[in-house]
Tab-separated table of C-alpha atoms and ligand atoms in Angstrom:
chain	number	residue	atom	x	y	z
A	7	MET	CA	40.856	-8.246	-11.830
A	8	ASN	CA	37.447	-6.408	-10.084
A	9	ILE	CA	34.937	-9.231	-8.909
A	10	LEU	CA	32.532	-9.232	-11.697
A	11	ASP	CA	35.761	-10.143	-14.043
A	12	LYS	CA	36.140	-13.072	-12.206
A	13	ILE	CA	32.869	-14.791	-12.661
A	14	ILE	CA	32.367	-12.998	-16.224
A	15	ALA	CA	35.400	-15.256	-16.373
A	16	ASP	CA	33.974	-18.216	-14.963
A	17	LYS	CA	31.215	-18.488	-16.632
A	18	HIS	CA	32.631	-18.891	-19.766
A	19	LYS	CA	34.760	-22.136	-18.490
A	20	GLU	CA	31.350	-22.783	-16.836
A	21	LEU	CA	29.779	-23.334	-20.117
A	22	LEU	CA	32.013	-24.704	-22.302
A	23	LEU	CA	31.234	-28.010	-19.831
A	24	LYS	CA	27.770	-27.296	-19.571
A	25	LYS	CA	27.709	-27.260	-23.383
A	26	LEU	CA	29.144	-30.880	-23.945
A	27	VAL	CA	27.195	-32.176	-21.044
A	28	VAL	CA	23.029	-30.513	-22.015
A	29	PRO	CA	23.171	-30.417	-25.788
A	30	VAL	CA	20.305	-27.992	-26.623
A	31	SER	CA	18.770	-30.531	-28.140
A	32	GLN	CA	17.802	-31.574	-24.294
A	33	LEU	CA	17.249	-28.145	-23.081
A	34	GLU	CA	14.275	-27.602	-25.878
A	35	ASN	CA	12.479	-30.724	-25.268
A	36	SER	CA	11.494	-29.702	-22.450
A	37	ALA	CA	7.745	-29.746	-20.879
A	38	LEU	CA	8.780	-26.232	-19.434
A	39	PHE	CA	9.869	-24.989	-23.146
A	40	LYS	CA	6.811	-25.296	-24.543
A	41	ARG	CA	5.619	-23.088	-21.496
A	42	GLU	CA	2.946	-20.059	-21.567
A	43	THR	CA	5.847	-17.797	-19.888
A	44	ILE	CA	4.277	-14.042	-17.254
A	45	SER	CA	4.953	-10.826	-18.541
A	46	LEU	CA	6.972	-8.866	-15.580
A	47	ALA	CA	7.178	-4.909	-17.290
A	48	ASN	CA	2.875	-5.724	-17.987
A	49	ALA	CA	2.815	-6.806	-14.008
A	50	LEU	CA	4.835	-4.717	-13.025
A	51	ARG	CA	2.826	-1.713	-14.929
A	52	GLU	CA	-0.348	-2.884	-13.258
A	53	SER	CA	1.159	-4.048	-9.897
A	54	LYS	CA	0.558	-1.547	-7.059
A	55	SER	CA	3.208	-3.367	-4.730
A	56	GLY	CA	5.833	-3.880	-7.354
A	57	ILE	CA	7.990	-5.494	-5.351
A	58	ILE	CA	10.544	-7.895	-7.548
A	59	ALA	CA	12.029	-10.547	-3.785
A	60	GLU	CA	14.280	-12.520	-4.146
A	61	HIS	CA	15.767	-15.771	-3.235
A	62	LYS	CA	19.699	-15.478	-2.117
A	63	ARG	CA	21.950	-17.722	0.432
A	64	ARG	CA	24.940	-15.401	0.027
A	65	SER	CA	26.182	-13.269	-2.423
A	66	PRO	CA	30.437	-11.704	-2.633
A	67	SER	CA	30.051	-8.441	-0.900
A	68	LYS	CA	28.356	-9.877	2.516
A	69	SER	CA	28.828	-13.850	2.146
A	70	ILE	CA	26.939	-15.970	3.987
A	71	ILE	CA	22.727	-14.374	3.855
A	72	ASN	CA	20.415	-17.633	3.964
A	73	GLN	CA	21.828	-20.662	3.702
A	74	SER	CA	19.245	-22.139	5.877
A	75	LEU	CA	15.375	-21.749	4.016
A	76	ASN	CA	14.419	-24.578	1.863
A	77	ILE	CA	13.249	-21.915	-2.058
A	78	GLU	CA	9.838	-23.220	-2.084
A	79	ASP	CA	8.892	-21.908	0.919
A	80	VAL	CA	10.998	-18.421	-0.219
A	81	ALA	CA	9.329	-18.180	-3.009
A	82	ARG	CA	5.659	-18.922	-2.083
A	83	GLY	CA	5.880	-17.120	1.019
A	84	TYR	CA	6.935	-14.512	-1.251
A	85	GLU	CA	3.594	-14.659	-3.599
A	86	HIS	CA	1.219	-14.804	-0.589
A	87	ALA	CA	3.133	-11.426	0.640
A	88	GLY	CA	1.591	-10.016	-3.109
A	89	VAL	CA	5.280	-9.048	-4.445
A	90	SER	CA	4.162	-8.415	-8.478
A	91	GLY	CA	7.921	-11.098	-9.672
A	92	ILE	CA	10.348	-13.080	-8.260
A	93	SER	CA	14.106	-13.178	-8.617
A	94	VAL	CA	16.044	-16.398	-8.172
A	95	LEU	CA	19.579	-15.963	-7.884
A	96	THR	CA	21.362	-19.339	-11.160
A	97	ASP	CA	24.590	-18.860	-10.051
A	98	GLY	CA	26.239	-21.345	-8.030
A	99	LYS	CA	30.278	-20.308	-7.042
A	100	TYR	CA	29.496	-16.778	-6.103
A	101	PHE	CA	26.102	-17.068	-5.056
A	102	GLY	CA	24.815	-20.390	-3.857
A	103	GLY	CA	22.154	-20.869	-6.042
A	104	SER	CA	21.803	-23.202	-9.494
A	105	LEU	CA	19.569	-24.166	-11.510
A	106	ASP	CA	17.227	-26.209	-9.861
A	107	ASP	CA	16.968	-23.547	-7.988
A	108	LEU	CA	15.257	-22.070	-10.610
A	109	LEU	CA	12.858	-25.742	-11.074
A	110	TYR	CA	11.211	-25.344	-7.405
A	111	ALA	CA	10.337	-21.821	-7.659
A	112	ARG	CA	8.833	-22.504	-10.553
A	113	ALA	CA	7.136	-25.164	-9.294
A	114	ALA	CA	5.863	-23.292	-5.989
A	115	VAL	CA	4.363	-20.189	-8.010
A	116	LYS	CA	2.516	-19.239	-11.261
A	117	MET	CA	3.613	-15.795	-11.014
A	118	PRO	CA	6.980	-13.846	-13.130
A	119	ILE	CA	10.311	-15.536	-12.515
A	120	LEU	CA	13.798	-13.570	-13.592
A	121	ARG	CA	17.155	-15.556	-13.991
A	122	LYS	CA	19.070	-13.715	-12.262
A	123	GLU	CA	22.515	-14.460	-14.042
A	124	PHE	CA	25.133	-13.216	-16.007
A	125	ILE	CA	24.008	-13.787	-18.577
A	126	ILE	CA	26.355	-14.711	-22.092
A	127	ASP	CA	25.260	-16.657	-24.471
A	128	GLU	CA	22.015	-17.205	-25.828
A	129	TYR	CA	22.619	-21.228	-24.501
A	130	GLN	CA	21.915	-19.590	-20.917
A	131	LEU	CA	18.593	-17.956	-22.385
A	132	LEU	CA	17.580	-21.143	-24.093
A	133	GLU	CA	18.611	-22.889	-20.117
A	134	ALA	CA	15.846	-19.972	-19.347
A	135	LYS	CA	13.041	-21.553	-21.065
A	136	ALA	CA	13.677	-24.679	-19.896
A	137	HIS	CA	14.110	-24.342	-16.322
A	138	GLY	CA	10.891	-22.044	-16.173
A	139	ALA	CA	11.746	-19.006	-15.847
A	140	ASP	CA	9.634	-15.642	-17.852
A	141	VAL	CA	12.426	-13.181	-18.152
A	142	ILE	CA	16.031	-13.044	-17.600
A	143	LEU	CA	18.505	-10.170	-16.322
A	144	LEU	CA	21.294	-8.166	-19.028
A	145	ILE	CA	24.351	-5.854	-17.441
A	146	ALA	CA	25.607	-3.542	-19.047
A	147	ALA	CA	28.581	-3.640	-17.442
A	148	VAL	CA	29.389	-7.273	-19.275
A	149	LEU	CA	28.376	-6.943	-22.065
A	150	GLU	CA	28.842	-4.836	-25.765
A	151	ARG	CA	26.253	-3.030	-27.634
A	152	GLU	CA	26.048	-5.838	-30.119
A	153	GLN	CA	25.656	-8.727	-27.823
A	154	ILE	CA	23.556	-6.957	-25.889
A	155	LYS	CA	21.002	-6.902	-28.965
A	156	GLN	CA	21.880	-10.494	-29.944
A	157	LEU	CA	20.620	-11.527	-26.393
A	158	SER	CA	17.630	-9.282	-26.012
A	159	GLU	CA	16.501	-10.115	-28.972
A	160	PHE	CA	16.760	-13.952	-29.007
A	161	ALA	CA	14.688	-13.379	-25.322
A	162	LYS	CA	12.469	-12.145	-27.319
A	163	ASN	CA	11.501	-14.690	-29.470
A	164	LEU	CA	11.418	-17.087	-26.664
A	165	GLY	CA	8.922	-15.561	-24.992
A	166	LEU	CA	11.631	-14.199	-22.387
A	167	ASP	CA	11.380	-10.288	-20.602
A	168	VAL	CA	14.696	-8.513	-21.386
A	169	LEU	CA	15.940	-6.546	-18.188
A	170	LEU	CA	18.576	-4.439	-18.676
A	171	GLU	CA	20.759	-3.893	-15.883
A	172	VAL	CA	22.611	-0.600	-16.018
A	173	HIS	CA	24.944	1.124	-12.816
A	174	ASN	CA	25.540	5.009	-14.499
A	175	GLU	CA	24.891	6.788	-17.489
A	176	GLU	CA	27.591	5.526	-19.978
A	177	GLU	CA	25.981	1.998	-19.721
A	178	LEU	CA	22.310	3.444	-20.670
A	179	LYS	CA	23.808	5.215	-23.200
A	180	LYS	CA	24.480	2.019	-25.238
A	181	SER	CA	21.899	0.374	-24.113
A	182	ILE	CA	19.005	1.730	-24.906
A	183	MET	CA	16.737	-0.827	-27.980
A	184	PRO	CA	13.419	-1.950	-28.365
A	185	SER	CA	13.884	-5.024	-27.856
A	186	LEU	CA	14.956	-4.517	-24.137
A	187	ASP	CA	10.751	-3.897	-21.239
A	188	MET	CA	12.647	-2.552	-18.142
A	189	LEU	CA	15.959	-0.468	-17.100
A	190	GLY	CA	17.491	-1.569	-13.893
A	191	VAL	CA	19.374	1.049	-12.498
A	192	ASN	CA	21.932	-1.133	-9.458
A	193	ASN	CA	22.341	1.033	-7.106
A	194	ARG	CA	25.557	-1.022	-5.556
A	195	ASN	CA	28.448	-0.907	-8.143
A	196	LEU	CA	29.216	-4.509	-9.318
A	197	LYS	CA	33.033	-3.644	-9.229
A	198	THR	CA	33.385	-1.657	-5.641
A	199	PHE	CA	29.967	-3.189	-4.060
A	200	GLU	CA	29.800	0.696	-3.033
A	201	VAL	CA	26.143	0.746	-2.893
A	202	SER	CA	23.104	4.707	-2.788
A	203	THR	CA	19.555	4.839	-3.810
A	204	GLN	CA	21.153	8.446	-5.028
A	205	ILE	CA	22.439	6.202	-8.192
A	206	SER	CA	18.589	5.456	-9.401
A	207	LYS	CA	17.620	8.761	-8.480
A	208	ASP	CA	20.031	10.474	-10.933
A	209	LEU	CA	19.713	7.912	-13.441
A	210	SER	CA	15.674	8.067	-13.502
A	211	GLU	CA	15.168	11.420	-16.626
A	212	LYS	CA	17.878	9.693	-18.380
A	213	ILE	CA	15.415	6.635	-18.983
A	214	PRO	CA	13.298	6.786	-21.968
A	215	ASP	CA	9.160	6.201	-20.620
A	216	ASP	CA	8.936	2.637	-22.738
A	217	PHE	CA	11.064	1.467	-20.031
A	218	VAL	CA	9.533	0.439	-17.138
A	219	LYS	CA	11.975	1.253	-14.434
A	220	VAL	CA	13.448	-0.470	-11.937
A	221	SER	CA	15.009	0.181	-9.159
A	222	GLU	CA	17.782	-3.195	-7.808
A	223	SER	CA	20.097	-3.461	-4.728
A	224	GLY	CA	20.437	-2.262	-1.274
A	225	ILE	CA	16.578	-0.939	-0.538
A	226	SER	CA	15.811	-1.598	2.715
A	227	SER	CA	13.842	1.016	4.074
A	228	VAL	CA	9.585	1.671	2.667
A	229	GLU	CA	11.006	5.281	2.868
A	230	ALA	CA	14.017	4.707	-0.193
A	231	ILE	CA	11.154	2.933	-2.262
A	232	LYS	CA	7.745	5.830	-2.030
A	233	GLU	CA	11.119	8.208	-2.906
A	234	LEU	CA	12.003	5.630	-5.593
A	235	LYS	CA	8.053	5.664	-7.108
A	236	GLN	CA	8.630	9.817	-7.229
A	237	TYR	CA	10.998	9.067	-9.275
A	238	GLY	CA	9.241	7.644	-11.975
A	239	TYR	CA	10.659	3.949	-10.980
A	240	GLU	CA	7.767	1.466	-10.790
A	241	GLY	CA	9.716	-2.318	-9.840
A	242	PHE	CA	12.523	-2.384	-7.064
A	243	LEU	CA	14.118	-5.406	-6.455
A	244	ILE	CA	14.814	-6.406	-2.909
A	245	GLY	CA	17.546	-9.437	-1.931
A	246	GLU	CA	19.134	-8.827	1.400
A	247	ASN	CA	16.723	-7.107	3.796
A	248	PHE	CA	14.377	-10.182	3.519
A	249	MET	CA	16.414	-12.891	3.008
A	250	LYS	CA	18.741	-11.809	5.695
A	251	THR	CA	15.122	-13.171	7.669
A	252	ASN	CA	14.372	-16.369	9.361
A	253	ASN	CA	11.082	-15.545	7.281
A	254	PRO	CA	11.788	-14.412	3.888
A	255	GLY	CA	7.484	-14.067	3.129
A	256	GLU	CA	6.892	-12.388	5.989
A	257	ASN	CA	9.169	-9.392	5.794
A	258	ALA	CA	8.251	-9.285	2.777
A	259	LYS	CA	4.346	-9.274	3.668
A	260	LYS	CA	5.079	-6.718	6.728
A	261	PHE	CA	7.431	-4.418	4.084
A	262	ILE	CA	4.264	-4.325	1.245
A	263	GLU	CA	1.353	-3.499	4.398
A	264	GLU	CA	3.558	-0.522	5.698
A	265	LEU	CA	4.198	0.567	1.741
A	266	SER	CA	0.310	0.571	0.854
A	267	SER	CA	-0.283	1.873	4.412
B	317	IGP	O1	19.982	-7.708	-1.597
B	317	IGP	P1	19.701	-6.571	-2.395
B	317	IGP	O2	20.510	-5.534	-2.032
B	317	IGP	O3	18.904	-5.813	-1.553
B	317	IGP	O4	19.531	-6.932	-4.230
B	317	IGP	C1	19.721	-7.165	-4.739
B	317	IGP	C2	19.415	-7.983	-6.219
B	317	IGP	O5	19.678	-6.587	-6.748
B	317	IGP	C3	21.156	-8.021	-6.345
B	317	IGP	O6	20.703	-9.593	-5.826
B	317	IGP	C4	21.436	-8.049	-7.851
B	317	IGP	C5	21.492	-6.429	-8.481
B	317	IGP	N1	22.301	-6.839	-10.006
B	317	IGP	C6	22.631	-8.297	-9.588
B	317	IGP	C7	23.670	-8.370	-10.760
B	317	IGP	C8	24.618	-10.521	-10.990
B	317	IGP	C9	23.866	-10.700	-9.130
B	317	IGP	C10	23.453	-9.529	-8.922
B	317	IGP	C11	22.269	-8.769	-8.110
């Protein structure tokens, strides 16, 4: 079994338990559930930096990245740096995140926040909304077209933006539908962990213009972004490059200054 299959199998188990402990009615009655969301797609269309900066403590590919930071400081640092949005990993077992992280980030900043999670069930979309997210991620590698349709439409009804992630042409072809806002190309193969921004370049012309294009993972230089912009990318998801330092916000700030100079 590859790592992605393992993560999804664990998600199914985790969800069974969660649904017993926290009923849907509790999610729907939370104060944040009524909050008006902010569109990341719009922010990316308008923004100069286009950077979506991620809070990521560890990952299956790199183990520990940074376990010692306070997420509110990280989120405020990113906001101050001029990012267009913030991504918060909420998976616990493989990435060391939690739904509490989402709440803390929400309390710290006003900008769009993406719940970075392996979504397989509408329940997780209600959770995302109840914990202050504005955007959710759907991963084509683990979902059938019908699931993508059902989950994205459910998310849109909650006022959430949808970022659909693909890694090859087949995933892209099966996923195109009007209920998506952004199409993300993951430069990292989630099954083998190989990383190359070439995949973003190769897929760019196959992504219809109605979607905001986002390039995800393995981005560590301003040059890489300048190049990806030539291919029509407006969003750039960066985690490790910022998180591996003691001050991700400061690092992001320098990066964005260099990008705009
Ligand atoms: O740390 P990086 O290489 O900059 O990557 C960030 C982000 O793209 C990556 O964390 C990611 C992209 N898609 C995912 C799906 C699940 C978990 C994590 C991810």
